[in-house]
PDB file of C-alpha atoms in Angstrom:
ATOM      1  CA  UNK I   1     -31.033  43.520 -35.155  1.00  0.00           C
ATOM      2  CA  UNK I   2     -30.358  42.064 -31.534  1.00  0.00           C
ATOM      3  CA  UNK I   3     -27.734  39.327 -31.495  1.00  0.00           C
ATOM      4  CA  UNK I   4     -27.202  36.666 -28.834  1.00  0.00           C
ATOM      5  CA  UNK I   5     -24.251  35.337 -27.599  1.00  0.00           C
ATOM      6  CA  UNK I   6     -23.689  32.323 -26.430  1.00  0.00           C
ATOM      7  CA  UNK I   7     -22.119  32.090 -22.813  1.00  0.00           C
ATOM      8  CA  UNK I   8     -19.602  29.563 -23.754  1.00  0.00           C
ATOM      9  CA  UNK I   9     -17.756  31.326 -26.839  1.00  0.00           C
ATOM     10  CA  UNK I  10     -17.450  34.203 -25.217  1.00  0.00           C
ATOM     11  CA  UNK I  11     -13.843  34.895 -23.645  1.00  0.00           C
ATOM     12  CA  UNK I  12     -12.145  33.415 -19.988  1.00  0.00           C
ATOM     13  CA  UNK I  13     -15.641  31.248 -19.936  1.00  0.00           C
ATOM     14  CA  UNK I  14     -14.876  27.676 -19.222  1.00  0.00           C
ATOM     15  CA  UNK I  15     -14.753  25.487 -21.988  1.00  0.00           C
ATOM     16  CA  UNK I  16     -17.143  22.931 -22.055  1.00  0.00           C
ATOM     17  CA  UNK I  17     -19.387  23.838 -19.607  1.00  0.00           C
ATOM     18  CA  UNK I  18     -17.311  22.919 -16.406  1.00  0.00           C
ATOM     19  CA  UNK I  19     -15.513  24.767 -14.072  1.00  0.00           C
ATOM     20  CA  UNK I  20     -13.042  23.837 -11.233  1.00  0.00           C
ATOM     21  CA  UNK I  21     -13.555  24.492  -7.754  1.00  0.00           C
ATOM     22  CA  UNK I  22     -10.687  24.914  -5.204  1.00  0.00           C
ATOM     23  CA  UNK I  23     -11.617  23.299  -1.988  1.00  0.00           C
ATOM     24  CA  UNK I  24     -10.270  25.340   0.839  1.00  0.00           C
ATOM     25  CA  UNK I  25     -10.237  22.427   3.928  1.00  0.00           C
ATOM     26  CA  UNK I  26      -9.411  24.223   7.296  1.00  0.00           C
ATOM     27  CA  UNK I  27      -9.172  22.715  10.210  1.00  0.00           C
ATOM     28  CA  UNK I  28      -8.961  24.297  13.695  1.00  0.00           C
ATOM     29  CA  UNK I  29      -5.689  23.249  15.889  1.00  0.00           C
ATOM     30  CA  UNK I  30      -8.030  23.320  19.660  1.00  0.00           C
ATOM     31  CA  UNK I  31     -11.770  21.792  18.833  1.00  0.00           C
ATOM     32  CA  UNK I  32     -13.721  23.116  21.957  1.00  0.00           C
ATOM     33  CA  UNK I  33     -16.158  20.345  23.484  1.00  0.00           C
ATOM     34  CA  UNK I  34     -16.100  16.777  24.143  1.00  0.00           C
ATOM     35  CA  UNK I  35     -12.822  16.431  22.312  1.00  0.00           C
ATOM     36  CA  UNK I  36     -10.689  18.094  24.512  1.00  0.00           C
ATOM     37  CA  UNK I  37     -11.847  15.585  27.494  1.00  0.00           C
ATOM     38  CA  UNK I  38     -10.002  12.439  25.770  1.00  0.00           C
ATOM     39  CA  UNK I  39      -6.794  11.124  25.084  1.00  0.00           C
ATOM     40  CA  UNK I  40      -6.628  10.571  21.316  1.00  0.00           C
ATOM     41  CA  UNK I  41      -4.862   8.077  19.108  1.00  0.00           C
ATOM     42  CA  UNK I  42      -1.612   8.758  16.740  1.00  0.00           C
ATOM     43  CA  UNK I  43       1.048   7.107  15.997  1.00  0.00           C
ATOM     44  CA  UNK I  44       4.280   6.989  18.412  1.00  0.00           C
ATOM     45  CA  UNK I  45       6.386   9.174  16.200  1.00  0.00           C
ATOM     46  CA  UNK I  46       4.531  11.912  15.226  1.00  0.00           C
ATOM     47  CA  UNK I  47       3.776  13.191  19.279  1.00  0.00           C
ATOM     48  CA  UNK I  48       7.969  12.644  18.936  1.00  0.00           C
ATOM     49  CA  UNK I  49       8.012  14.885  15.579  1.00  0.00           C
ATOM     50  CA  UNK I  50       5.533  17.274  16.768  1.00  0.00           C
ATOM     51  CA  UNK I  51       7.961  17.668  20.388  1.00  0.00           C
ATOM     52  CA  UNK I  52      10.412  18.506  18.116  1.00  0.00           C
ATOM     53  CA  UNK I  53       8.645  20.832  15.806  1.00  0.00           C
ATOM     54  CA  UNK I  54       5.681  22.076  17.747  1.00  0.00           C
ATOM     55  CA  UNK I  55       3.723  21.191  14.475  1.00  0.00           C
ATOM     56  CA  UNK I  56      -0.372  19.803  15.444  1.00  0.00           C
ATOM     57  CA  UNK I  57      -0.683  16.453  14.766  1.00  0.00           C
ATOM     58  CA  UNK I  58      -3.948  14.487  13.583  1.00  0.00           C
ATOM     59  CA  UNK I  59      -5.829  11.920  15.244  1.00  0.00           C
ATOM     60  CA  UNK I  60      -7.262   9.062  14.192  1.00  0.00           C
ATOM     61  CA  UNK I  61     -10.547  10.310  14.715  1.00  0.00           C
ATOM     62  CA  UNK I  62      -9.891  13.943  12.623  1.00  0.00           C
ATOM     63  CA  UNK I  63      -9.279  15.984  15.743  1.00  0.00           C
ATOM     64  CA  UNK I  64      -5.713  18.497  14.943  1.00  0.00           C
ATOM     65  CA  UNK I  65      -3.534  19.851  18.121  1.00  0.00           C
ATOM     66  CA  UNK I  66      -0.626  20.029  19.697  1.00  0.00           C
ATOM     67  CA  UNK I  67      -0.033  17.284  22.289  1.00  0.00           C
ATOM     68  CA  UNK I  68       0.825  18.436  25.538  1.00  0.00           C
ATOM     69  CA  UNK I  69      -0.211  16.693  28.055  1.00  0.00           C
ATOM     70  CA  UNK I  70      -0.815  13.312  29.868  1.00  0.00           C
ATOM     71  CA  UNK I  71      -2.848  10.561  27.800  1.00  0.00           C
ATOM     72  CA  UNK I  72      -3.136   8.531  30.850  1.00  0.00           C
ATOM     73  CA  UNK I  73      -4.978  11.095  33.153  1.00  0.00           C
ATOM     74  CA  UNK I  74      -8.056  11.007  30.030  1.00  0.00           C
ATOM     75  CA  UNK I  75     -10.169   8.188  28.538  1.00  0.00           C
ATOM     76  CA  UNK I  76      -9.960   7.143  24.786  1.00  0.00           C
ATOM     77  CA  UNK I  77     -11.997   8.738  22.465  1.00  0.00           C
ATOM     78  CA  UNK I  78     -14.353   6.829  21.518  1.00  0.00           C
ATOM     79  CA  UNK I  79     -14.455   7.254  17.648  1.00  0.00           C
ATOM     80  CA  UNK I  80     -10.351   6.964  18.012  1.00  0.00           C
ATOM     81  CA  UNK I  81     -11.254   3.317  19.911  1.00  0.00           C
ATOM     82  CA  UNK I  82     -14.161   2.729  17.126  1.00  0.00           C
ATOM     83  CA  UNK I  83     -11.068   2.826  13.954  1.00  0.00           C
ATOM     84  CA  UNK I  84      -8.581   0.583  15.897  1.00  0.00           C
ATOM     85  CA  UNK I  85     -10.768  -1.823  17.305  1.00  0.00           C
ATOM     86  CA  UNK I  86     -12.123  -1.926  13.573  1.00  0.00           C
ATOM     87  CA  UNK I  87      -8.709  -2.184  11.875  1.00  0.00           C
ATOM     88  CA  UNK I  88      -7.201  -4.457  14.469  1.00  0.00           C
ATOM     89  CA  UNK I  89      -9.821  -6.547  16.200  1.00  0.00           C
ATOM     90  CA  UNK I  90     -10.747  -5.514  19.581  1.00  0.00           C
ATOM     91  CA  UNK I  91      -8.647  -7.866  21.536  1.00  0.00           C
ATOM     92  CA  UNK I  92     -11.481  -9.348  23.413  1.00  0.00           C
ATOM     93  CA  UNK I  93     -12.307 -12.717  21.567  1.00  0.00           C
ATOM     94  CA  UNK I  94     -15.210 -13.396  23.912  1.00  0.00           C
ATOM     95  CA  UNK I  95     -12.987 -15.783  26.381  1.00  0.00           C
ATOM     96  CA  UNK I  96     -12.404 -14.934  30.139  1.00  0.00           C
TER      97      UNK I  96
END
């Protein structure tokens, strides 16, 4: 006579039928591409933490690095521009 286990009773299977899932996020500290050809936005003292630590910091837009050069030499990134102006307004109310 066969017998048939069930998958839940036997041993180290989850109970209940679920299981949990680590989610490994990692995120690169130099994205290669259009990224690297804009100044991005973060918040004035976290470029002054990151001088201090060398620690990446994290745009608004997602991108991770280390600041290290001039902001003013690049245009804003677009999807950086896209959260403020949708946070804050864009400033331009439509009068000259």
């Amino acid at each position: 006579m066969s017998e048939t286990l069930d998958p839940q009773s036997e041993p180290g299977s989850p109970q209940g039928g679920t299981a949990t899932i680590e989610r490994v996020d990692t995120r690169e500290l130099s994205e290669p591409g259009d990224a690297e050809r804009f100044a991005h936005y973060v918040r004035k003292e976290k470029i002054m933490e990151s001088a201090m630590s060398g620690d990446p910091v994290i745009a608004l837009c997602g991108k991770v690095w280390i600041p290290g050069r001039d902001p003013n030499k690049f245009p804003v990134c677009p999807a950086c521009k896209d959260i403020i102006d949708g946070r804050f307004g864009s400033g331009d109310d439509g009068e000259d």
